[in-house]
Amino acid sequence: MSETHDVLVIGSGAAGLTAALELAQSKKVLVLAKGKLDSGSTAWAQGGIAAVLDAGDTFENHIRDTMVAGGGLNDLETVEFVIERAPAAIDRLCELGVPFNREEGDLHLTREGGHSHRRIVHVNDATGWAVQAALLKAAEENPNITLLPHQSCIDLITGRNQKEFSGSGRVWGAYALDEETGEVVTHVARATVLAAGGAGRVYLFSTAPRGATGDGIAMAWRAGARVSNMEMMQFHPTCLYNLEVKNFLITEAVRGEGGRLFNPVTGERYMEKYDPERMELAPRDIVARANDDQIKRYGLDYVHLDISHLAPEFVMEHFPTIHEKLMGLGIDMTKGPIPVVPAQHYTCGGVKIGLDAKTDLPGLWAAGECTESGLHGANRLASNSLLECFVFGEAAAKDILECWDKLDDPPEILPWDESRVTDSDEEVVIKQNWTEIRRFMWNYVGIVRTTKRLERAAHRIRMLREEVEDYYGHFRVTTDLIELRNLLECADLIVKSALKRHESRGLHFILDYPETDSVARDTVLVP
């Protein structure tokens, strides 16, 4: 089955819906979501959105904070471009009805690690839910937008899939598996926006949703786009340690409002050893390494995050979602500490894009966590991620509308061919390989790295690639198989990038090269 649209948007989070709403003013837009429409990372974002809105704050301060956190690897022009557009992005969200917290009519601003000022607008500690809900409501009410959940994109359609073969690399949409019918649909479009999120589930412990398997990054790479800085994987210092509940994040703002870290065995408040000036408010890479070091050094399962020295009313008012969730698990954060561990949190690298959100491939724009725009550099500053989604979602839409008349009508595209495949009889192979990837990536390519461990990971990836490609060639696609193939591709890109960087910078900390080079260089991989 083949369908043709003006614009195809892959992903229904902040970046995808921002682009769709802008484009739908004059174009027909199809938005594909893997799983439910609100199952991406946007809905999970607890902290908020960073913007200069305070009288004493300036764009220069926010730019400097972003560059410092990013280890100098950020692109200054991109950082300026995004931060100067932040207040307008917040205004648009207010117009869409996002109920940001206010104090006497003004937006309430909180502070997070790495920020020199209070500049995080938020909706309690569940900002992402509110933003996702407002964007979805606007998209559902727009007659030019069609939202299709439960679609797993397999690959981008390029000139290679034209009836008359072309090596141009021009993107014409995507092949997607409709999970409900089991059919692969050919979605053809004049322009395609990739907003498919990050690759967090490459790791054993991750705060990312189940679907964050790097699909967009892997598809763009296979289609011929460059990727950049994939070794820069951000680990959040404080994910709840609980064997029943996986991936529950304890927001940065808990430390921003006075939470302290302690070693549960020695009772010591240890951040003064690692960053005596900023303590718990140091950027995430430093706090995550400190937590990791304490856990490894003392053989701990977790460390303690404690905010119980503050008034219970203050804690419950600021962190209602977290408080309620923890109470359900028998943990009262107003009376005692929360057990936490570091966990993969954000993919700072990705598909290389310019300020117009263009990728290397004609017809393909990208925005959000699947991209490397130059904003985050070697480490993302807290609450800059949703901001990037709004700014580049809009940039992609504007550029598409500006060059619309120059975009050709799509040619005839070959349908998906599954004439030589059968239904799988060995789902266990997928489960085994998925678990293996996540475990060796956590152990060998985690918070602290060595060349030897990276080479071991590379060796495992080579072996698994043969297995997965053989399996993919013989069996009908399922979402699990699509995700496994993409996870392995992203694991390979992360390891290759990490082996190329012979220095420690930001999130890439390698014992063989502990020094930081005087010149910051991106790690760009070319397909």
GROMACS .gro file of N, CA and C in nm, residues 180-233:
model
  162
  180GLU      N    1  -0.070  -0.263   1.369
  180GLU     CA    2  -0.201  -0.325   1.387
  180GLU      C    3  -0.238  -0.418   1.272
  181THR      N    4  -0.194  -0.385   1.149
  181THR     CA    5  -0.229  -0.472   1.036
  181THR      C    6  -0.113  -0.564   0.997
  182GLY      N    7   0.010  -0.529   1.042
  182GLY     CA    8   0.127  -0.609   1.004
  182GLY      C    9   0.176  -0.577   0.864
  183GLU      N   10   0.113  -0.477   0.799
  183GLU     CA   11   0.149  -0.442   0.662
  183GLU      C   12   0.255  -0.332   0.661
  184VAL      N   13   0.347  -0.339   0.564
  184VAL     CA   14   0.444  -0.230   0.547
  184VAL      C   15   0.387  -0.131   0.445
  185VAL      N   16   0.369  -0.005   0.491
  185VAL     CA   17   0.308   0.098   0.406
  185VAL      C   18   0.419   0.189   0.351
  186THR      N   19   0.406   0.225   0.223
  186THR     CA   20   0.499   0.316   0.158
  186THR      C   21   0.444   0.459   0.173
  187HIS      N   22   0.502   0.537   0.262
  187HIS     CA   23   0.457   0.676   0.282
  187HIS      C   24   0.546   0.768   0.201
  188VAL      N   25   0.493   0.821   0.092
  188VAL     CA   26   0.571   0.906   0.002
  188VAL      C   27   0.538   1.052   0.031
  189ALA      N   28   0.641   1.138   0.032
  189ALA     CA   29   0.619   1.280   0.059
  189ALA      C   30   0.722   1.364  -0.015
  190ARG      N   31   0.683   1.488  -0.042
  190ARG     CA   32   0.775   1.580  -0.109
  190ARG      C   33   0.887   1.623  -0.014
  191ALA      N   34   0.852   1.635   0.115
  191ALA     CA   35   0.952   1.671   0.217
  191ALA      C   36   0.931   1.582   0.340
  192THR      N   37   1.040   1.549   0.408
  192THR     CA   38   1.033   1.462   0.526
  192THR      C   39   1.107   1.529   0.642
  193VAL      N   40   1.043   1.528   0.759
  193VAL     CA   41   1.107   1.581   0.881
  193VAL      C   42   1.130   1.465   0.977
  194LEU      N   43   1.256   1.446   1.013
  194LEU     CA   44   1.293   1.338   1.104
  194LEU      C   45   1.298   1.395   1.247
  195ALA      N   46   1.210   1.347   1.333
  195ALA     CA   47   1.207   1.394   1.472
  195ALA      C   48   1.183   1.272   1.562
  196ALA      N   49   1.271   1.172   1.543
  196ALA     CA   50   1.245   1.039   1.598
  196ALA      C   51   1.308   1.014   1.735
  197GLY      N   52   1.367   1.117   1.796
  197GLY     CA   53   1.419   1.099   1.933
  197GLY      C   54   1.557   1.034   1.939
  198GLY      N   55   1.599   1.002   2.060
  198GLY     CA   56   1.736   0.958   2.085
  198GLY      C   57   1.755   0.807   2.085
  199ALA      N   58   1.873   0.766   2.134
  199ALA     CA   59   1.913   0.624   2.128
  199ALA      C   60   1.943   0.568   2.267
  200GLY      N   61   1.873   0.621   2.368
  200GLY     CA   62   1.905   0.585   2.507
  200GLY      C   63   1.895   0.438   2.539
  201ARG      N   64   1.806   0.366   2.470
  201ARG     CA   65   1.786   0.226   2.506
  201ARG      C   66   1.897   0.134   2.458
  202VAL      N   67   2.002   0.194   2.402
  202VAL     CA   68   2.124   0.119   2.374
  202VAL      C   69   2.187   0.074   2.507
  203TYR      N   70   2.152   0.145   2.616
  203TYR     CA   71   2.213   0.118   2.747
  203TYR      C   72   2.118   0.044   2.841
  204LEU      N   73   2.178  -0.032   2.931
  204LEU     CA   74   2.104  -0.115   3.026
  204LEU      C   75   2.019  -0.029   3.119
  205PHE      N   76   2.077   0.077   3.174
  205PHE     CA   77   2.002   0.168   3.260
  205PHE      C   78   1.982   0.298   3.185
  206SER      N   79   1.855   0.335   3.164
  206SER     CA   80   1.826   0.456   3.089
  206SER      C   81   1.696   0.517   3.139
  207THR      N   82   1.691   0.650   3.138
  207THR     CA   83   1.566   0.718   3.175
  207THR      C   84   1.478   0.737   3.051
  208ALA      N   85   1.527   0.694   2.935
  208ALA     CA   86   1.453   0.715   2.810
  208ALA      C   87   1.336   0.617   2.801
  209PRO      N   88   1.230   0.657   2.727
  209PRO     CA   89   1.118   0.564   2.709
  209PRO      C   90   1.158   0.442   2.628
  210ARG      N   91   1.077   0.340   2.636
  210ARG     CA   92   1.103   0.210   2.572
  210ARG      C   93   1.136   0.223   2.422
  211GLY      N   94   1.078   0.324   2.358
  211GLY     CA   95   1.095   0.335   2.213
  211GLY      C   96   1.218   0.412   2.167
  212ALA      N   97   1.305   0.456   2.263
  212ALA     CA   98   1.420   0.539   2.226
  212ALA      C   99   1.534   0.451   2.176
  213THR      N  100   1.515   0.395   2.055
  213THR     CA  101   1.612   0.298   2.003
  213THR      C  102   1.693   0.353   1.885
  214GLY      N  103   1.699   0.487   1.877
  214GLY     CA  104   1.786   0.548   1.775
  214GLY      C  105   1.742   0.526   1.633
  215ASP      N  106   1.610   0.506   1.611
  215ASP     CA  107   1.562   0.473   1.477
  215ASP      C  108   1.597   0.580   1.374
  216GLY      N  109   1.574   0.707   1.411
  216GLY     CA  110   1.599   0.816   1.316
  216GLY      C  111   1.745   0.827   1.278
  217ILE      N  112   1.832   0.815   1.379
  217ILE     CA  113   1.977   0.825   1.355
  217ILE      C  114   2.021   0.711   1.262
  218ALA      N  115   1.975   0.589   1.294
  218ALA     CA  116   2.015   0.472   1.215
  218ALA      C  117   1.961   0.480   1.072
  219MET      N  118   1.836   0.524   1.056
  219MET     CA  119   1.778   0.533   0.922
  219MET      C  120   1.851   0.638   0.837
  220ALA      N  121   1.880   0.752   0.898
  220ALA     CA  122   1.949   0.859   0.824
  220ALA      C  123   2.090   0.814   0.785
  221TRP      N  124   2.159   0.744   0.875
  221TRP     CA  125   2.294   0.693   0.847
  221TRP      C  126   2.291   0.593   0.731
  222ARG      N  127   2.194   0.501   0.735
  222ARG     CA  128   2.184   0.401   0.626
  222ARG      C  129   2.152   0.468   0.493
  223ALA      N  130   2.079   0.581   0.500
  223ALA     CA  131   2.041   0.652   0.376
  223ALA      C  132   2.154   0.739   0.323
  224GLY      N  133   2.260   0.760   0.406
  224GLY     CA  134   2.377   0.835   0.357
  224GLY      C  135   2.405   0.968   0.425
  225ALA      N  136   2.339   0.995   0.539
  225ALA     CA  137   2.365   1.121   0.610
  225ALA      C  138   2.480   1.104   0.709
  226ARG      N  139   2.556   1.211   0.731
  226ARG     CA  140   2.662   1.206   0.832
  226ARG      C  141   2.602   1.215   0.972
  227VAL      N  142   2.672   1.153   1.067
  227VAL     CA  143   2.634   1.173   1.207
  227VAL      C  144   2.755   1.230   1.281
  228SER      N  145   2.726   1.298   1.392
  228SER     CA  146   2.833   1.369   1.462
  228SER      C  147   2.822   1.349   1.613
  229ASN      N  148   2.938   1.338   1.679
  229ASN     CA  149   2.949   1.337   1.827
  229ASN      C  150   2.864   1.231   1.897
  230MET      N  151   2.854   1.112   1.838
  230MET     CA  152   2.772   1.007   1.899
  230MET      C  153   2.831   0.953   2.029
  231GLU      N  154   2.960   0.982   2.054
  231GLU     CA  155   3.020   0.937   2.181
  231GLU      C  156   2.968   1.018   2.299
  232MET      N  157   2.905   1.133   2.270
  232MET     CA  158   2.859   1.222   2.378
  232MET      C  159   2.721   1.179   2.427
  233MET      N  160   2.719   1.078   2.511
  233MET     CA  161   2.596   1.025   2.571
  233MET      C  162   2.585   1.081   2.712
   0.00000   0.00000   0.00000
